[in-house]
Tab-separated table of C-alpha atoms and ligand atoms in Angstrom:
chain	number	residue	atom	x	y	z
Y	1	MET	CA	-5.400	14.140	63.006
Y	2	ASN	CA	-3.439	17.354	62.435
Y	3	ASN	CA	-2.204	17.269	58.850
Y	4	ASP	CA	-1.201	20.952	58.858
Y	5	ASN	CA	2.488	20.710	57.984
Y	6	ALA	CA	2.242	17.948	55.446
Y	7	TYR	CA	2.680	17.755	51.707
Y	8	VAL	CA	-0.495	18.502	49.748
Y	9	ALA	CA	-1.916	15.645	47.669
Y	10	LEU	CA	-4.563	16.122	44.959
Y	11	VAL	CA	-6.556	13.042	43.954
Y	12	THR	CA	-8.713	13.422	40.838
Y	13	GLY	CA	-11.983	11.517	40.657
Y	14	CYS	CA	-12.070	11.305	44.447
Y	15	THR	CA	-15.673	10.084	44.756
Y	16	GLY	CA	-15.036	6.747	43.017
Y	17	GLY	CA	-14.001	3.546	44.761
Y	18	LEU	CA	-10.283	3.887	44.082
Y	19	GLY	CA	-10.303	7.658	44.625
Y	20	THR	CA	-11.925	7.253	48.026
Y	21	ALA	CA	-9.478	4.590	49.192
Y	22	ILE	CA	-6.499	6.635	47.950
Y	23	CYS	CA	-7.726	9.795	49.706
Y	24	LYS	CA	-8.227	7.933	52.980
Y	25	LYS	CA	-4.842	6.217	52.859
Y	26	LEU	CA	-2.933	9.419	52.061
Y	27	TYR	CA	-4.851	11.243	54.796
Y	28	ASN	CA	-4.005	8.492	57.281
Y	29	ASP	CA	-0.360	8.797	56.165
Y	30	GLY	CA	-0.496	12.433	57.319
Y	31	TYR	CA	-0.786	14.278	53.995
Y	32	LYS	CA	-3.082	17.237	53.466
Y	33	VAL	CA	-5.436	15.624	50.965
Y	34	VAL	CA	-7.597	17.487	48.472
Y	35	GLY	CA	-10.151	15.742	46.275
Y	36	ASN	CA	-11.390	16.645	42.809
Y	37	TYR	CA	-14.886	15.632	41.740
Y	38	LEU	CA	-17.217	16.224	38.803
Y	39	THR	CA	-20.846	15.788	39.886
Y	40	ALA	CA	-22.205	18.186	42.526
Y	41	SER	CA	-24.542	15.686	44.205
Y	42	LYS	CA	-21.856	12.990	44.416
Y	43	GLY	CA	-19.366	15.496	45.828
Y	44	LYS	CA	-21.791	16.599	48.531
Y	45	THR	CA	-22.652	13.039	49.592
Y	46	TRP	CA	-19.000	12.023	49.579
Y	47	LYS	CA	-17.919	15.018	51.682
Y	48	GLY	CA	-20.630	14.192	54.209
Y	49	GLN	CA	-19.473	10.580	54.428
Y	50	MET	CA	-15.846	11.605	54.870
Y	51	GLU	CA	-16.757	14.054	57.635
Y	52	GLU	CA	-18.730	11.334	59.435
Y	53	GLU	CA	-15.572	9.228	59.361
Y	54	ASN	CA	-13.451	12.206	60.562
Y	55	TYR	CA	-11.586	12.739	57.298
Y	56	GLU	CA	-11.067	16.473	56.700
Y	57	ILE	CA	-10.674	16.459	52.935
Y	58	PRO	CA	-11.583	19.651	51.053
Y	59	ILE	CA	-13.062	18.926	47.636
Y	60	TYR	CA	-12.935	20.980	44.463
Y	61	GLN	CA	-15.255	20.639	41.498
Y	62	ALA	CA	-13.738	20.613	38.008
Y	63	ASP	CA	-14.263	18.673	34.812
Y	64	VAL	CA	-10.817	17.191	34.224
Y	65	THR	CA	-11.453	17.228	30.460
Y	66	ASP	CA	-11.556	21.045	30.591
Y	67	PHE	CA	-8.049	22.539	30.609
Y	68	GLY	CA	-9.252	26.001	31.671
Y	69	ALA	CA	-11.453	24.681	34.484
Y	70	VAL	CA	-8.610	22.559	35.853
Y	71	GLY	CA	-6.345	25.635	35.811
Y	72	LYS	CA	-8.858	27.578	37.911
Y	73	MET	CA	-9.214	24.648	40.317
Y	74	VAL	CA	-5.439	24.414	40.778
Y	75	GLU	CA	-5.204	28.162	41.462
Y	76	ARG	CA	-7.894	27.871	44.127
Y	77	ILE	CA	-6.227	24.905	45.797
Y	78	GLU	CA	-2.857	26.662	45.817
Y	79	LYS	CA	-4.422	29.736	47.428
Y	80	GLU	CA	-6.655	27.945	49.920
Y	81	VAL	CA	-4.631	24.845	50.820
Y	82	GLY	CA	-1.108	25.251	49.433
Y	83	GLY	CA	1.096	24.175	46.532
Y	84	ILE	CA	0.298	20.677	45.288
Y	85	ASP	CA	3.167	18.256	45.907
Y	86	ILE	CA	1.491	14.978	44.987
Y	87	LEU	CA	-0.861	14.486	42.043
Y	88	VAL	CA	-2.788	11.251	41.617
Y	89	ASN	CA	-4.301	11.110	38.117
Y	90	ASN	CA	-7.156	8.771	38.988
Y	91	ALA	CA	-10.306	10.103	37.258
Y	92	ALA	CA	-11.497	7.671	34.590
Y	93	ILE	CA	-14.526	6.237	32.823
Y	94	THR	CA	-15.315	3.236	30.640
Y	95	LYS	CA	-17.434	3.112	27.478
Y	96	ASP	CA	-16.876	-0.537	26.564
Y	97	GLY	CA	-17.924	-2.119	23.292
Y	98	GLN	CA	-16.372	-3.774	20.250
Y	99	PHE	CA	-14.267	-1.400	18.178
Y	100	ARG	CA	-16.122	-2.187	14.948
Y	101	LYS	CA	-19.229	-0.605	16.515
Y	102	MET	CA	-17.501	2.150	18.525
Y	103	THR	CA	-18.745	5.669	17.855
Y	104	TYR	CA	-16.432	8.653	17.688
Y	105	GLU	CA	-18.193	10.038	20.779
Y	106	ARG	CA	-17.445	6.945	22.894
Y	107	TRP	CA	-13.816	6.980	21.759
Y	108	ASP	CA	-13.465	10.697	22.422
Y	109	MET	CA	-15.151	10.697	25.843
Y	110	VAL	CA	-12.789	8.021	27.142
Y	111	LEU	CA	-9.683	9.616	25.638
Y	112	GLN	CA	-10.654	13.017	27.029
Y	113	THR	CA	-11.438	11.760	30.524
Y	114	ASN	CA	-8.697	9.180	30.938
Y	115	LEU	CA	-5.801	10.703	28.980
Y	116	TYR	CA	-6.332	14.386	28.186
Y	117	SER	CA	-7.087	14.841	31.893
Y	118	VAL	CA	-3.516	13.771	32.628
Y	119	PHE	CA	-2.201	16.597	30.450
Y	120	ASN	CA	-4.737	19.066	31.870
Y	121	CYS	CA	-3.889	18.369	35.518
Y	122	THR	CA	-0.164	17.761	35.262
Y	123	ARG	CA	0.499	20.742	32.993
Y	124	HIS	CA	-1.034	23.137	35.502
Y	125	LEU	CA	1.134	21.790	38.353
Y	126	ILE	CA	4.469	20.834	36.920
Y	127	ASN	CA	6.188	24.211	36.915
Y	128	GLN	CA	5.327	24.835	40.572
Y	129	MET	CA	6.735	21.393	41.437
Y	130	ILE	CA	9.907	22.256	39.505
Y	131	GLU	CA	10.182	25.546	41.426
Y	132	ARG	CA	9.867	23.683	44.736
Y	133	GLN	CA	12.186	20.906	43.465
Y	134	TYR	CA	9.797	18.251	44.734
Y	135	GLY	CA	6.868	16.302	43.387
Y	136	ARG	CA	5.161	12.949	43.022
Y	137	ILE	CA	2.963	12.254	40.001
Y	138	ILE	CA	1.128	8.939	40.073
Y	139	ASN	CA	-1.022	7.766	37.172
Y	140	ILE	CA	-3.690	5.131	37.717
Y	141	SER	CA	-3.626	3.064	34.519
Y	142	SER	CA	-4.872	-0.515	34.018
Y	143	VAL	CA	-3.909	-4.112	33.326
Y	144	ASN	CA	-5.913	-3.629	30.135
Y	145	ALA	CA	-3.342	-1.115	28.917
Y	146	GLN	CA	-0.653	-3.770	29.329
Y	147	ARG	CA	-2.533	-6.474	27.390
Y	148	GLY	CA	-5.537	-6.511	25.072
Y	149	GLN	CA	-9.097	-6.645	26.398
Y	150	PHE	CA	-12.124	-7.360	24.232
Y	151	GLY	CA	-14.322	-4.243	24.149
Y	152	GLN	CA	-11.795	-1.704	25.450
Y	153	ALA	CA	-9.981	-0.164	22.454
Y	154	ASN	CA	-10.741	3.347	23.739
Y	155	TYR	CA	-9.897	2.608	27.382
Y	156	ALA	CA	-6.735	0.623	26.588
Y	157	ALA	CA	-5.476	3.339	24.224
Y	158	ALA	CA	-5.982	6.042	26.852
Y	159	LYS	CA	-4.545	4.020	29.729
Y	160	ALA	CA	-1.499	2.929	27.696
Y	161	GLY	CA	-0.984	6.574	26.741
Y	162	MET	CA	-0.711	7.453	30.419
Y	163	HIS	CA	2.432	5.413	30.799
Y	164	GLY	CA	4.043	6.681	27.588
Y	165	PHE	CA	3.504	10.125	29.048
Y	166	ALA	CA	4.854	9.075	32.451
Y	167	LYS	CA	8.096	7.709	31.030
Y	168	THR	CA	8.878	10.868	29.078
Y	169	LEU	CA	7.927	13.287	31.855
Y	170	ALA	CA	9.937	11.157	34.295
Y	171	VAL	CA	13.055	11.745	32.179
Y	172	GLU	CA	12.366	15.471	31.851
Y	173	VAL	CA	11.930	16.134	35.589
Y	174	ALA	CA	14.159	13.464	37.140
Y	175	SER	CA	16.783	16.030	38.138
Y	176	LYS	CA	14.171	18.266	39.810
Y	177	GLY	CA	13.182	15.979	42.692
Y	178	ILE	CA	10.014	14.904	40.897
Y	179	THR	CA	9.059	11.293	40.211
Y	180	VAL	CA	6.440	10.170	37.709
Y	181	ASN	CA	5.088	6.641	37.948
Y	182	THR	CA	2.203	4.505	36.770
Y	183	ILE	CA	0.172	1.917	38.623
Y	184	SER	CA	-1.688	-0.660	36.530
Y	185	PRO	CA	-4.423	-2.265	38.605
Y	186	GLY	CA	-6.229	-5.369	37.488
Y	187	TYR	CA	-9.886	-5.939	38.278
Y	188	ILE	CA	-10.714	-4.204	41.558
Y	189	ALA	CA	-14.007	-4.293	43.479
Y	190	THR	CA	-15.312	-0.908	42.341
Y	191	ASP	CA	-18.563	0.236	40.728
Y	192	MET	CA	-16.724	0.263	37.367
Y	193	VAL	CA	-16.002	-3.466	37.558
Y	194	LEU	CA	-19.324	-4.314	39.190
Y	195	ALA	CA	-21.007	-2.690	36.145
Y	196	ILE	CA	-19.706	-5.517	33.911
Y	197	ALA	CA	-22.430	-8.074	33.172
Y	198	GLU	CA	-22.381	-10.785	35.853
Y	199	ASP	CA	-21.624	-13.724	33.533
Y	200	VAL	CA	-18.746	-11.801	31.905
Y	201	ARG	CA	-17.435	-10.755	35.315
Y	202	ARG	CA	-17.538	-14.329	36.624
Y	203	LYS	CA	-15.322	-15.465	33.739
Y	204	ILE	CA	-12.916	-12.596	34.372
Y	205	ILE	CA	-12.584	-13.535	38.060
Y	206	GLU	CA	-11.914	-17.146	37.024
Y	207	SER	CA	-8.929	-15.839	35.022
Y	208	ILE	CA	-7.331	-14.182	38.064
Y	209	PRO	CA	-4.872	-16.615	39.714
Y	210	VAL	CA	-5.394	-15.080	43.162
Y	211	GLY	CA	-9.061	-16.007	42.668
Y	212	ARG	CA	-10.764	-12.744	43.563
Y	213	LEU	CA	-11.109	-9.083	42.674
Y	214	GLY	CA	-8.541	-6.754	44.196
Y	215	GLY	CA	-9.443	-4.456	47.080
Y	216	THR	CA	-9.358	-0.670	46.649
Y	217	GLU	CA	-7.162	-0.402	49.745
Y	218	GLU	CA	-4.573	-2.648	48.073
Y	219	ILE	CA	-4.149	-0.077	45.294
Y	220	ALA	CA	-4.124	2.779	47.813
Y	221	TYR	CA	-1.255	1.077	49.657
Y	222	LEU	CA	0.864	1.144	46.487
Y	223	VAL	CA	-0.033	4.798	45.847
Y	224	SER	CA	1.067	5.593	49.386
Y	225	PHE	CA	4.396	3.850	48.801
Y	226	LEU	CA	5.094	5.745	45.568
Y	227	ALA	CA	3.994	9.033	47.148
Y	228	SER	CA	6.504	8.734	49.977
Y	229	GLU	CA	9.769	10.679	50.159
Y	230	GLN	CA	11.565	7.339	50.449
Y	231	ALA	CA	10.439	6.361	46.923
Y	232	SER	CA	12.657	9.030	45.335
Y	233	PHE	CA	14.707	6.568	43.227
Y	234	ILE	CA	11.616	5.066	41.593
Y	235	THR	CA	10.602	6.954	38.478
Y	236	GLY	CA	9.178	6.052	35.077
Y	237	ALA	CA	8.077	2.720	36.535
Y	238	ASN	CA	4.839	0.878	35.843
Y	239	TYR	CA	3.638	-1.284	38.734
Y	240	ALA	CA	1.364	-4.210	37.879
Y	241	ILE	CA	-1.074	-5.057	40.681
Y	242	ASN	CA	-3.489	-7.565	39.244
Y	243	GLY	CA	-3.602	-10.792	41.284
Y	244	GLY	CA	-1.395	-12.559	38.743
Y	245	GLN	CA	-3.822	-12.050	35.844
Y	246	HIS	CA	-1.099	-10.685	33.581
Y	247	MET	CA	2.621	-11.326	34.022
Y	248	PHE	CA	5.385	-10.104	31.766
B	1	LIG	N1	-13.297	-12.539	23.529
B	1	LIG	C1	-13.796	-12.879	22.333
B	1	LIG	N2	-15.060	-12.659	21.962
B	1	LIG	C2	-15.860	-12.107	22.873
B	1	LIG	C3	-15.405	-11.718	24.155
B	1	LIG	C4	-14.074	-11.969	24.472
B	1	LIG	N3	-13.564	-11.673	25.666
B	1	LIG	N4	-16.434	-11.160	24.809
B	1	LIG	C5	-17.490	-11.180	23.989
B	1	LIG	N5	-17.141	-11.764	22.828
B	1	LIG	C6	-17.992	-12.009	21.678
B	1	LIG	C7	-19.246	-12.777	22.048
B	1	LIG	O1	-19.008	-14.134	22.065
B	1	LIG	C8	-20.189	-12.332	20.943
B	1	LIG	O2	-19.845	-13.029	19.757
B	1	LIG	P1	-20.936	-13.364	18.635
B	1	LIG	O3	-21.422	-12.032	18.117
B	1	LIG	O4	-20.156	-14.136	17.614
B	1	LIG	O5	-21.991	-14.160	19.327
B	1	LIG	C9	-19.815	-10.896	20.782
B	1	LIG	O6	-18.452	-10.768	21.188
B	1	LIG	C10	-20.628	-10.021	21.700
B	1	LIG	O7	-21.089	-9.037	20.947
B	1	LIG	P2	-21.816	-7.815	21.601
B	1	LIG	O8	-22.461	-7.064	20.509
B	1	LIG	O9	-22.630	-8.215	22.784
B	1	LIG	O10	-20.517	-7.069	22.128
B	1	LIG	P3	-20.372	-5.586	22.562
B	1	LIG	O11	-19.778	-4.818	21.456
B	1	LIG	O12	-21.615	-5.064	23.183
B	1	LIG	O13	-19.299	-5.732	23.713
B	1	LIG	C11	-18.737	-6.080	25.977
B	1	LIG	C12	-19.476	-6.630	24.768
B	1	LIG	C13	-19.516	-4.910	26.568
B	1	LIG	C14	-17.345	-5.575	25.624
B	1	LIG	C15	-18.660	-7.208	26.985
B	1	LIG	O14	-17.993	-8.284	26.390
B	1	LIG	C16	-17.898	-6.810	28.244
B	1	LIG	O15	-18.418	-6.148	29.123
B	1	LIG	N6	-16.642	-7.268	28.362
B	1	LIG	C17	-15.801	-6.943	29.498
B	1	LIG	C18	-15.013	-5.690	29.192
B	1	LIG	C19	-14.129	-5.386	30.353
B	1	LIG	O16	-13.383	-6.225	30.853
B	1	LIG	N7	-14.171	-4.131	30.819
B	1	LIG	C20	-13.401	-3.750	31.959
B	1	LIG	C21	-14.194	-2.744	32.757
B	1	LIG	S1	-13.472	-2.428	34.321
B	1	LIG	C22	-12.111	-1.570	33.960
B	1	LIG	O17	-11.894	-1.113	32.872
B	1	LIG	C23	-11.151	-1.377	35.102
B	1	LIG	C24	-9.825	-1.896	34.730
B	1	LIG	O18	-8.938	-1.104	34.483
B	1	LIG	C25	-9.589	-3.353	34.718
């Protein structure tokens, strides 16, 4: 596929389950997709897999918790690929455990990776988007930011913060052709969810009315919709996509 004249989309945390599905969907939509990754070995394996499947997706290493490193990554992408029109803030980790036992380190790591990363990436891109009068910023949050979840005080705080951020930035840049939205997936078949102990996971699946985990491609489909030019009247929105597990 020749994606030479397309908008440029940056997906953070591209090597994960959701990141991979989002990259592939946006590529298939015709965007020039660029992936961000953290771990060298994972990046190399992922790039090889993508090439085998004929996805030409350049990848850039940067720790999204490091403001300076993200700035350098953005500069390189702008020089080598082009100005970034679509940002998908997808990189995230879990460090689950009851709050009464949570260490400062486990709180901080999750806040840094899941929320500070949103500042770090968006801040380095926003003024260029304003100059071009076009942009799509899509935050991948969670059902567990919309309700409480035992063991996820750090994760829920960070993921809920993403949408507070989205609503304010959406207001600030609405007149500049830029939309800022949040997607709140429920439990999706990714390594993150498969890492939950099997008995706990079984109970969680029982609580999902649709009766199964979501597919990564189902989230990617919603990202693709929000990334499109046609979605220009949708901003500051938070889309639940959770198989009916949480309705409000
Ligand atoms: N509600 C109430 N009590 C619960 C509970 C729940 N959901 N889950 C466990 N407990 C209780 C147990 O019954 C037990 O009680 P007792 O001490 O009285 O026997 C106690 O909590 C367990 O104590 P532990 O010391 O084992 O708990 P812990 O601090 O190690 O935490 C846990 C356990 C790791 C949080 C485990 O319950 C768990 O994995 N829960 C699932 C968390 C989850 O859903 N994570 C989502 C990951 S995927 C993701 O984040 C993607 C997304 O966006 C959806």
